C-alpha positions in Angstrom: 7.9 -31.2 14.7 6.0 -33.8 16.2 7.4 -37.3 15.3 3.9 -38.3 14.5 3.7 -35.5 11.7 6.7 -37.1 9.9 4.8 -40.2 9.2 3.1 -40.0 5.7 -0.1 -41.6 4.1 -1.0 -41.3 0.6 -4.3 -39.9 -0.1 -5.9 -43.0 -1.5 -4.9 -44.8 1.5 -6.2 -42.0 3.7 -9.8 -42.1 1.9 -10.1 -45.9 1.7 -9.6 -46.0 5.5 -11.8 -43.0 6.2 -14.3 -44.5 4.3 -13.8 -47.9 6.3 -14.2 -45.8 9.5 -17.1 -44.0 8.7 -19.0 -47.4 7.8 -18.2 -48.1 11.6 -19.3 -44.9 12.4 -22.7 -45.9 11.1 -22.7 -48.9 13.0 -22.1 -47.1 16.1 -25.1 -44.7 15.4 -27.2 -47.7 14.7 -26.3 -49.2 18.3 -26.6 -45.9 19.9 -30.2 -45.3 18.5 -31.0 -49.0 19.7 -29.8 -49.0 23.4 -30.8 -45.5 23.6 -27.0 -44.5 24.7 -25.9 -41.0 25.8 -22.3 -40.0 24.3 -20.4 -37.0 24.7 -17.0 -36.3 23.1 -15.1 -32.8 23.8 -12.9 -31.6 21.4 -10.1 -29.3 23.0 -6.6 -27.7 21.5 -4.6 -25.2 20.1 -6.1 -22.9 17.4 -5.6 -24.3 13.8 -5.0 -27.9 15.6 -7.9 -29.6 13.1 -10.6 -29.8 15.6 -13.0 -28.8 13.0 -11.9 -30.8 10.4 -12.1 -34.3 12.5 -15.5 -33.3 13.6 -16.4 -32.7 9.8 -15.4 -36.1 9.0 -17.3 -37.7 11.8 -20.3 -36.5 10.8 -20.8 -36.1 7.1 -21.8 -39.8 6.7 -24.2 -40.2 9.6 -27.5 -38.6 10.6 -27.2 -34.9 12.3 -30.3 -35.9 14.3 -28.1 -38.3 16.3 -24.6 -36.6 15.9 -25.3 -33.3 17.0 -22.5 -30.5 17.1 -22.3 -27.9 19.9 -20.1 -24.9 19.0 -21.3 -22.1 21.2 -20.8 -18.3 20.6 -19.5 -16.2 23.2 -22.2 -16.2 26.3 -24.6 -13.5 26.4 -25.0 -11.1 29.5 -28.0 -13.5 30.7 -25.5 -16.4 30.3 -22.5 -14.8 32.1 -24.9 -14.3 35.1 -25.9 -18.2 35.0 -23.9 -21.1 37.0 -20.9 -21.5 34.6 -21.8 -25.0 33.2 -25.7 -24.3 33.0 -25.3 -23.2 29.2 -23.5 -26.7 28.5 -26.0 -28.5 30.3 -28.7 -28.0 28.1 -27.0 -29.5 25.2 -26.3 -32.9 26.9 -27.7 -35.8 25.0 -30.7 -37.4 25.2 -31.2 -41.2 24.9 -29.8 -42.2 21.4 -27.5 -39.1 20.8 -23.7 -38.3 20.4 -23.1 -34.7 21.2 -19.7 -33.5 19.9 -18.6 -30.2 21.7 -16.3 -28.1 19.7 -14.8 -26.4 22.4 -16.7 -27.0 25.6 -16.7 -26.0 29.2 -13.2 -26.1 29.1 -13.0 -22.4 27.8 -12.9 -21.5 31.3 -9.5 -23.0 31.9 -8.3 -21.9 28.5 -9.2 -18.6 26.6 -11.1 -17.3 29.5 -8.2 -17.7 31.7 -5.4 -16.6 29.3 -7.5 -13.6 28.2 -8.8 -12.7 31.6 -12.5 -13.1 30.8 -13.1 -14.7 34.1 -11.7 -13.8 37.6 -9.0 -16.0 39.6 -11.6 -17.3 41.9 -13.7 -18.5 38.8 -10.7 -20.0 37.4 -9.7 -22.0 40.3 -13.3 -23.1 41.4 -13.6 -24.4 37.8 -10.4 -26.6 38.1 -11.6 -27.6 41.6 -15.3 -28.8 40.2 -14.7 -29.9 36.5 -13.6 -33.5 37.7 -16.9 -33.6 40.2 -19.1 -32.5 37.2 -17.7 -35.2 34.8 -17.8 -37.9 37.4 -21.7 -36.9 37.4 -21.8 -37.4 34.1 -20.4 -40.5 34.2 -22.3 -42.0 37.1 -25.5 -41.0 35.3 -24.5 -43.1 32.1 -23.2 -40.8 29.8 -20.0 -42.2 27.8 -17.8 -39.1 28.1 -14.4 -38.9 25.9 -12.1 -36.3 25.9 -9.6 -35.1 23.0 -6.9 -32.5 23.0 -5.5 -31.7 19.4 -1.8 -30.7 19.8 0.2 -29.0 17.1 3.5 -27.6 17.0 4.0 -23.6 16.7 5.5 -24.0 13.3 2.7 -26.1 12.1 0.0 -23.6 13.8 2.1 -20.8 12.0 2.0 -22.4 8.6 -1.9 -23.0 9.0 -2.6 -19.5 9.7 -0.6 -18.2 6.9 -2.7 -20.6 4.8 -5.8 -18.9 6.3 -4.6 -15.6 5.6 -4.0 -16.6 1.8 -7.2 -18.6 1.1 -10.2 -16.7 1.0 -12.4 -19.7 1.9 -10.8 -19.9 5.2 -10.5 -16.3 6.2 -13.6 -16.7 8.4 -11.6 -19.4 10.4 -9.1 -16.1 11.3 -10.8 -14.2 14.2 -9.2 -11.7 16.6 -8.9 -14.2 19.1 -7.2 -16.9 17.1 -4.5 -14.4 16.1 -4.3 -13.5 19.7 -3.7 -17.3 20.5 -0.5 -17.2 18.3 1.2 -14.4 20.1 0.3 -15.8 23.3 1.7 -19.4 22.7 3.4 -19.5 25.9 0.6 -18.2 27.9 -1.9 -21.0 26.5 1.0 -23.4 27.2 0.7 -22.6 30.7 -3.0 -22.9 31.0 -3.4 -26.0 29.0 -0.4 -27.8 31.3 -2.6 -26.6 34.5 -5.7 -27.6 33.0 -4.8 -31.2 31.7 -3.0 -31.8 35.2 -6.2 -30.9 37.1 -8.9 -32.4 35.1 -7.1 -35.7 33.9 -9.1 -38.6 36.2 -9.4 -41.9 35.9 -13.5 -41.6 35.2 -12.7 -39.1 32.4 -9.1 -38.9 30.9 -7.5 -36.5 28.4 -6.2 -38.0 25.5 -3.8 -36.2 23.3 -3.9 -36.1 19.5 -0.9 -35.3 17.7 -2.1 -33.3 14.9 0.8 -32.0 12.8 -0.6 -34.4 10.2 -4.0 -33.8 9.8 -4.8 -36.8 7.8 -3.3 -39.2 10.5 -4.8 -36.9 13.3 -8.3 -37.7 12.0 -7.7 -41.4 11.4 -6.2 -41.9 15.0 -8.9 -39.8 16.6 -11.7 -41.7 14.9 -10.4 -44.8 15.4 -9.7 -44.3 19.1 -13.6 -43.2 19.7 -14.6 -46.1 18.0 -12.4 -48.5 20.0 -13.7 -46.5 23.4 -17.3 -47.5 22.9 -18.7 -51.1 23.4 -20.8 -50.9 20.1 -22.1 -53.7 18.4 -22.6 -53.8 14.6 -26.2 -53.3 13.9 -27.8 -55.2 11.1 -29.7 -52.9 8.5 -32.7 -54.2 6.6 -33.1 -52.4 3.5 -36.8 -51.6 2.3 -37.8 -52.9 -1.0 -39.2 -50.1 -3.5 -42.8 -50.6 -4.2 -44.5 -50.9 -7.4 -45.3 -47.3 -8.6 -48.7 -46.4 -9.0 -50.6 -45.9 -12.1 -51.0 -42.2 -13.5 -54.3 -40.9 -12.7 -56.2 -39.7 -15.6 -56.1 -35.9 -15.6 -53.5 -35.3 -13.1 -50.5 -33.2 -14.2 -47.2 -35.2 -15.6 -44.8 -32.7 -14.8 -44.5 -30.0 -12.3 -44.7 -26.4 -13.5 -42.7 -23.6 -12.7 -42.3 -20.0 -13.2 -38.4 -19.7 -12.3 -35.3 -21.8 -13.2 -32.0 -21.5 -11.9 -30.1 -20.2 -14.9 -27.9 -23.3 -16.4 -24.3 -21.4 -16.1 -22.7 -24.7 -16.0 
């Protein structure tokens, strides 16, 4: 088990710190809107490592118009015939937006490589081209952050078993997820090559030890905030105006033909 997983944090302390970080995310949001900054955050890693969990905590208190989550399905036949990065390019942020990629163009160096969904030439071309593509994004003014959520085999197995037991989590177990458990060492080899070839000065990879979900979320969000030079934006609260008088003859309530049964 990862050394970081041995650390503990109480639920109360976790929730207190998460609330503080989420307030900072709101300040970041205001700064991004005012400055028209463009931010891309890439989340990659092992299946069941907690990528979705941290994305949920990042977005639950901010505007979906500013923080956009991109989680693309398998490519269509038409998309397979396009230039590889084309389907990702259209999701890049405009001014005043933060895009969170729940898996990204790195699918080619991970699942596509391991499962044989791309040719060896396509794979090698990607590893050669990815640093240049990211250099272009950064040169164009996009703030780019890349996180790899890493769990041990034991913890991944525990989480897969939990998903099998809990009906609320069955949807998280796709055939591809189960296959990733069986191909642990194939993915290890693919990710090792991916990191070594695409870690660059302009777009470095940051490993997030994720055996402990709470600590992984706090550490990742904290690092994200520290990596962007935002300022706290003052928010002017509007004053509630006086309500207008009821107009004579106007209805005093809304009439409905149907109401949800009050079971609870």
